[in-house]
Tab-separated table of C-alpha atoms in Angstrom:
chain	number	residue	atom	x	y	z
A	1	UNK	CA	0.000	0.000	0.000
A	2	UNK	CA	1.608	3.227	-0.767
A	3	UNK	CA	2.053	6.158	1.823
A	4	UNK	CA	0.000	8.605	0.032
A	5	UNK	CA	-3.036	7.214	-1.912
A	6	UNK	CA	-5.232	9.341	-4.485
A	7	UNK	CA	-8.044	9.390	-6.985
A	8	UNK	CA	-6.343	8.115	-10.032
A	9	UNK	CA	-8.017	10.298	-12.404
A	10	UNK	CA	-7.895	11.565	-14.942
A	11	UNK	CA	-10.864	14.334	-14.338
A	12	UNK	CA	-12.372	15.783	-17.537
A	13	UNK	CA	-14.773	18.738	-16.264
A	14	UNK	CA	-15.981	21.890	-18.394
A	15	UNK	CA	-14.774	25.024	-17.802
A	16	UNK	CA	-16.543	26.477	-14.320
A	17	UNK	CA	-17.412	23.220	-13.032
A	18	UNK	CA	-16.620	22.639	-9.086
A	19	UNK	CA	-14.212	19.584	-8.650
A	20	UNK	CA	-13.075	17.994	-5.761
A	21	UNK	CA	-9.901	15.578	-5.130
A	22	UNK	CA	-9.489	13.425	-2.329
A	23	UNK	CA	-6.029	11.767	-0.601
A	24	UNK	CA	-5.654	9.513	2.137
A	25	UNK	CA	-2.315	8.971	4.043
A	26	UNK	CA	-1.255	5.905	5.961
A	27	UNK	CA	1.337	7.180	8.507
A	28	UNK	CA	0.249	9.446	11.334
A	29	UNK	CA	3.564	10.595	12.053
A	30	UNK	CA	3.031	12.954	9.054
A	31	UNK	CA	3.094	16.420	9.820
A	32	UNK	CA	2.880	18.543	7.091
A	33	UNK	CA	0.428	18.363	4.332
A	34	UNK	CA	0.044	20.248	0.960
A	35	UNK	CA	-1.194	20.267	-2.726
A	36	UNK	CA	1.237	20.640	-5.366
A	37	UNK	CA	0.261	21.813	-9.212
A	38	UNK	CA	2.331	19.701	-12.044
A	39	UNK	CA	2.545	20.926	-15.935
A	40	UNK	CA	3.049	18.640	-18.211
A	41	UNK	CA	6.948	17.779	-18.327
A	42	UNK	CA	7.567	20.413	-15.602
A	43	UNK	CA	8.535	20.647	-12.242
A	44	UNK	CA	5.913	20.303	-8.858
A	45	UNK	CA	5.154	23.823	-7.481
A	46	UNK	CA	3.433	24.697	-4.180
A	47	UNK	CA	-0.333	25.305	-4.612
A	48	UNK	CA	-1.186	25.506	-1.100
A	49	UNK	CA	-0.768	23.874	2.088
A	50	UNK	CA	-3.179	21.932	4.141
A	51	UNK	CA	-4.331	22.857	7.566
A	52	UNK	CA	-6.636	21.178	9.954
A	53	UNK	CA	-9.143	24.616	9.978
A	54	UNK	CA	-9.248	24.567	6.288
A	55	UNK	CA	-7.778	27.506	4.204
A	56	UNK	CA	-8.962	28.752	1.053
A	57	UNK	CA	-7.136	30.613	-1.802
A	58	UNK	CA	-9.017	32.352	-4.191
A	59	UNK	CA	-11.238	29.207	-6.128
A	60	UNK	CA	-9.137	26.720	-4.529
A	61	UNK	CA	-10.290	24.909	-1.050
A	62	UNK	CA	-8.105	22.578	1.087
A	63	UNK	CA	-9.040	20.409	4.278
A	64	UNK	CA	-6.976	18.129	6.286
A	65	UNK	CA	-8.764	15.710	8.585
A	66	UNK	CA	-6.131	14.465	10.742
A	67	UNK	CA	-8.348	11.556	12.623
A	68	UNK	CA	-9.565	10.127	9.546
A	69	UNK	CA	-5.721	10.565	7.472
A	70	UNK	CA	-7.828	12.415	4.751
A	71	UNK	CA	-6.870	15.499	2.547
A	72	UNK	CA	-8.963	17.665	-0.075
A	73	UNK	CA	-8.483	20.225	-2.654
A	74	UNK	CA	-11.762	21.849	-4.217
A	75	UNK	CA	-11.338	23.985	-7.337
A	76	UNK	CA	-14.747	25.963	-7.706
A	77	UNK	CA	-15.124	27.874	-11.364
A	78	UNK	CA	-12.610	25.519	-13.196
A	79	UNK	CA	-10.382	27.514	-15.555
A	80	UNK	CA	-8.776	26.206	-18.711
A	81	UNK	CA	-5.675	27.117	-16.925
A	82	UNK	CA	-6.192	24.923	-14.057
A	83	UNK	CA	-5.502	21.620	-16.170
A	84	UNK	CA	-2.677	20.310	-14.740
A	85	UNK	CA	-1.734	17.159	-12.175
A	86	UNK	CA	-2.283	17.750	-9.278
A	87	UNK	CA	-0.365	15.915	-6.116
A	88	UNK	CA	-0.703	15.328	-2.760
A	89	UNK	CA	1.714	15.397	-0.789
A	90	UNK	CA	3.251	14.956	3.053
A	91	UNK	CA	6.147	15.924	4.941
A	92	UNK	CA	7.326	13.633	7.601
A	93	UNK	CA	9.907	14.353	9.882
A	94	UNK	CA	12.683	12.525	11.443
A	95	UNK	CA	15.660	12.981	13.976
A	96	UNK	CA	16.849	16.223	14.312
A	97	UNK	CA	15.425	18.695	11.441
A	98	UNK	CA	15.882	16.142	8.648
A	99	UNK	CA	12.261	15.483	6.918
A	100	UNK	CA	11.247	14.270	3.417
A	101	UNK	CA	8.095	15.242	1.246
A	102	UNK	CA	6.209	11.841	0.093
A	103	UNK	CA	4.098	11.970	-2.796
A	104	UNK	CA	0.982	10.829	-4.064
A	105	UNK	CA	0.662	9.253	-7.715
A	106	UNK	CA	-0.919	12.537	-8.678
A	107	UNK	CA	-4.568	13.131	-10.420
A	108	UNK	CA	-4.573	14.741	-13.990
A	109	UNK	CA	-7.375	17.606	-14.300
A	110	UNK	CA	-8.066	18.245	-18.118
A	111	UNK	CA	-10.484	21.169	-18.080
A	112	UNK	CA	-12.480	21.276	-21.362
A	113	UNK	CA	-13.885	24.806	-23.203
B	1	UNK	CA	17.328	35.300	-7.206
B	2	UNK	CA	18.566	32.487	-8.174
B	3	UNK	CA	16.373	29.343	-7.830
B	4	UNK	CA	17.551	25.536	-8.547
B	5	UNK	CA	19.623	24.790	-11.461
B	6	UNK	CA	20.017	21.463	-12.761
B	7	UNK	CA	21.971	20.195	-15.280
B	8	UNK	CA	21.887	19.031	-17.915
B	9	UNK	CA	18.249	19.074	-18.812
B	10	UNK	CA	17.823	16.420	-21.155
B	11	UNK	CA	20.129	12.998	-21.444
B	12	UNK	CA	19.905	9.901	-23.354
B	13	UNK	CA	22.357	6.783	-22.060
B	14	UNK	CA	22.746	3.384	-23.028
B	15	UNK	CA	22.122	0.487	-21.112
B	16	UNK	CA	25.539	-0.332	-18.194
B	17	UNK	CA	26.305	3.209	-18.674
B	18	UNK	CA	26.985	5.600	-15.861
B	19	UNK	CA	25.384	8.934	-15.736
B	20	UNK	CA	25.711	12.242	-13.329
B	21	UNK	CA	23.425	14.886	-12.324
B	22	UNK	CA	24.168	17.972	-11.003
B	23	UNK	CA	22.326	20.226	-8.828
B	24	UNK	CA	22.944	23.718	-7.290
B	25	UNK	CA	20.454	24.986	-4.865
B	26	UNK	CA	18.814	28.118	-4.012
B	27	UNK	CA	20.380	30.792	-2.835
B	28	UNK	CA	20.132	30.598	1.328
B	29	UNK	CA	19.349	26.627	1.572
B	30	UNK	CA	21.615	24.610	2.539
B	31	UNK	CA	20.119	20.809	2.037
B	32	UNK	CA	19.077	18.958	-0.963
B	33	UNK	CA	16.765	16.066	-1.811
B	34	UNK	CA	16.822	13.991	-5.180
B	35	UNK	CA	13.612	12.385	-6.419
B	36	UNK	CA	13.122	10.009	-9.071
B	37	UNK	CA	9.441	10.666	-11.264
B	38	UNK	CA	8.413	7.942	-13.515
B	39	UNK	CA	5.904	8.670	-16.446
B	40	UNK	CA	2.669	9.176	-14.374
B	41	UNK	CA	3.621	8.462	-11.196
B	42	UNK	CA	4.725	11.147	-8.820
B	43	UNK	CA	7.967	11.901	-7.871
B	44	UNK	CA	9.881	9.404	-5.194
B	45	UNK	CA	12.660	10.224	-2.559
B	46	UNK	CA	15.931	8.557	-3.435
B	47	UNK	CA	17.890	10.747	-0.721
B	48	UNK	CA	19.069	13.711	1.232
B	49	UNK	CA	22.012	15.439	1.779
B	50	UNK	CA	23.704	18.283	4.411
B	51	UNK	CA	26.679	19.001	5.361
B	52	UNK	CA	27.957	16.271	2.324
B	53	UNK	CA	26.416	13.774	4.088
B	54	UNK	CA	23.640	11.849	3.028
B	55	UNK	CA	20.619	11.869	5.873
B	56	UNK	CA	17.417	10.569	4.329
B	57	UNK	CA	17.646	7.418	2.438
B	58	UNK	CA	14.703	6.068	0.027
B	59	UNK	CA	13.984	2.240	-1.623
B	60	UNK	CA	16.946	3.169	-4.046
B	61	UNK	CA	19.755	0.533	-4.846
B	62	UNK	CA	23.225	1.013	-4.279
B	63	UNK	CA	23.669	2.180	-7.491
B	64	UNK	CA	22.250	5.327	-6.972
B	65	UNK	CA	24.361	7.461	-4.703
B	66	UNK	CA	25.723	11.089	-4.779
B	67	UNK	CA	27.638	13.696	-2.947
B	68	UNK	CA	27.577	17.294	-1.475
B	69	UNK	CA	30.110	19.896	-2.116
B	70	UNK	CA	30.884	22.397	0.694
B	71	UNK	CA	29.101	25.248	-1.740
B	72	UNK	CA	25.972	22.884	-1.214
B	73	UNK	CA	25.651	21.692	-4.513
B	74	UNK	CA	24.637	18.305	-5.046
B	75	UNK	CA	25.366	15.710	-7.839
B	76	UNK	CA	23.206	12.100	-8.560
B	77	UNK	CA	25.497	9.186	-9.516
B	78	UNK	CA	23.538	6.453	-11.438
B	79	UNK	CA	25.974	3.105	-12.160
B	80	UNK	CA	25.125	0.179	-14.273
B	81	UNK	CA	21.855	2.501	-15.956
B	82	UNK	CA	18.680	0.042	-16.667
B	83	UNK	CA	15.606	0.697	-19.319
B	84	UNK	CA	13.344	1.388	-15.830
B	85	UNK	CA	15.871	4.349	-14.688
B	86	UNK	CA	14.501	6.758	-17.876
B	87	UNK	CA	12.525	9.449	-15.637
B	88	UNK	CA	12.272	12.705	-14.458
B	89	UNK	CA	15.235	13.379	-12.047
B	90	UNK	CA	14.595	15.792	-9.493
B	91	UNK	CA	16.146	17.848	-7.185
B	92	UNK	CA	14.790	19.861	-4.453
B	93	UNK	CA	16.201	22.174	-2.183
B	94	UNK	CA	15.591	23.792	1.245
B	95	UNK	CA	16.798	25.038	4.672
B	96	UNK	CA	18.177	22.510	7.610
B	97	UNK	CA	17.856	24.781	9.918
B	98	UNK	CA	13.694	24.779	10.536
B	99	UNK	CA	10.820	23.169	7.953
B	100	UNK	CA	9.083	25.747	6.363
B	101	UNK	CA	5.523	25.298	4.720
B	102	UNK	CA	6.533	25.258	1.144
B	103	UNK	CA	10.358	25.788	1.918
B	104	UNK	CA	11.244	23.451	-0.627
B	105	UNK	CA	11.792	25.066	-3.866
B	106	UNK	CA	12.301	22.534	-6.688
B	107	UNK	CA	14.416	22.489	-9.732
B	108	UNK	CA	13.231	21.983	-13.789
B	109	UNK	CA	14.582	18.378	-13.807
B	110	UNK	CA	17.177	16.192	-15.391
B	111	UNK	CA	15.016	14.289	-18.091
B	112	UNK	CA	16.751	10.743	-18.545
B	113	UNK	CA	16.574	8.406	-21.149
B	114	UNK	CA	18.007	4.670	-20.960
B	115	UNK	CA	18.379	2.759	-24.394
């Protein structure tokens, strides 16, 4: 079973549709949780991390339920410019300051005009 | 300011070869992490280094290894290359000193081909 599990995708959704992406982790040691964006033969960036309150940026939604390992990311008002893969992702921690990021498999979003 | 550089950006080996990646990090960081990405699977931790010494280690055979220079640059040493090694090599750097939400700043990526 891996560490961090998502939807396998991939999404098709029309522009300004709401869509919502779910990711379980297995180890509660985890402390850290975020949601990177993917282009297409490019590197991960940051979208946004993942607190336990929920934060919001803009159209994009995240929630971290800590009891039940879960993590969300809701786009409202798709954009064409939101296709991308998108990946969840934990940091752990270890002795000392030394931690690692773990990622999910990642779930493609193709947003259609 | 300068962000992660890695080099080179695109490389096609042969089978049994030997290939190294090179990383330098972003300006202030002083640790770096290598992940391997597969065609559509996300990237995975082969290993960490600070103070050229390796700290983290992922599932990664002997073969891979690398080193730390004392200007905290970083280089990926692949031996013996196999078909399953072609991915997306990545490198990601970030500060020792205290985890920061979204203090790792990632590089463009080594793309690797094996033949």
């Amino acid at each position: 079973r891996k560490e961090v599990e998502q939807d396998p995708g991939p999404f098709n959704v029309p522009e300004g549709a709401t869509v919502a992406f779910n990711c379980t982790y297995s180890n509660s040691a985890s402390q850290s949780f975020f949601w990177y964006r993917q282009d297409c033969r490019k590197e991960p960036k940051l979208l946004m991390s993942v607190y336990s309150s929920g934060n919001e940026d803009g159209r994009f939604t995240a929630q971290l339920n800590r009891a039940s390992q879960y993590i969300s990311l809701l786009i409202r008002d798709s954009k064409l410019s939101d296709s991308a893969t998108y990946l969840c992702v934990v940091n752990r921690a270890y002795g000392g300051a030394t931690n690692k990021l773990i990622f999910g498999t990642g779930t493609l979003l193709a947003v259609q005009p | 300011d300068a962000g992660v550089t890695q080099s080179p950006t695109h490389l096609i080996k042969t089978r049994g070869q030997q290939v190294t990646l090179r990383c330098s990090p972003k300006s202030g960081h002083d640790t770096v992490s290598w992940y391997q990405q597969a065609l559509g699977q996300g990237p995975q931790f082969i290993f960490q280094y600070y103070e050229e010494e390796e700290r983290q280690r992922g599932n990664f055979p002997d073969r891979f290894s690398g080193h730390q220079f004392p200007n905290y640059s970083s280089e990926l040493n692949v031996n013996a290359l196999l078909l399953g090694d072609s991915a997306l090599y990545l490198c990601a750097s970030s500060s020792y000193s205290g985890f920061l939400p979204g203090g790792y700043t990632f590089g463009s990526g080594t793309r690797l081909t094996v033949v």
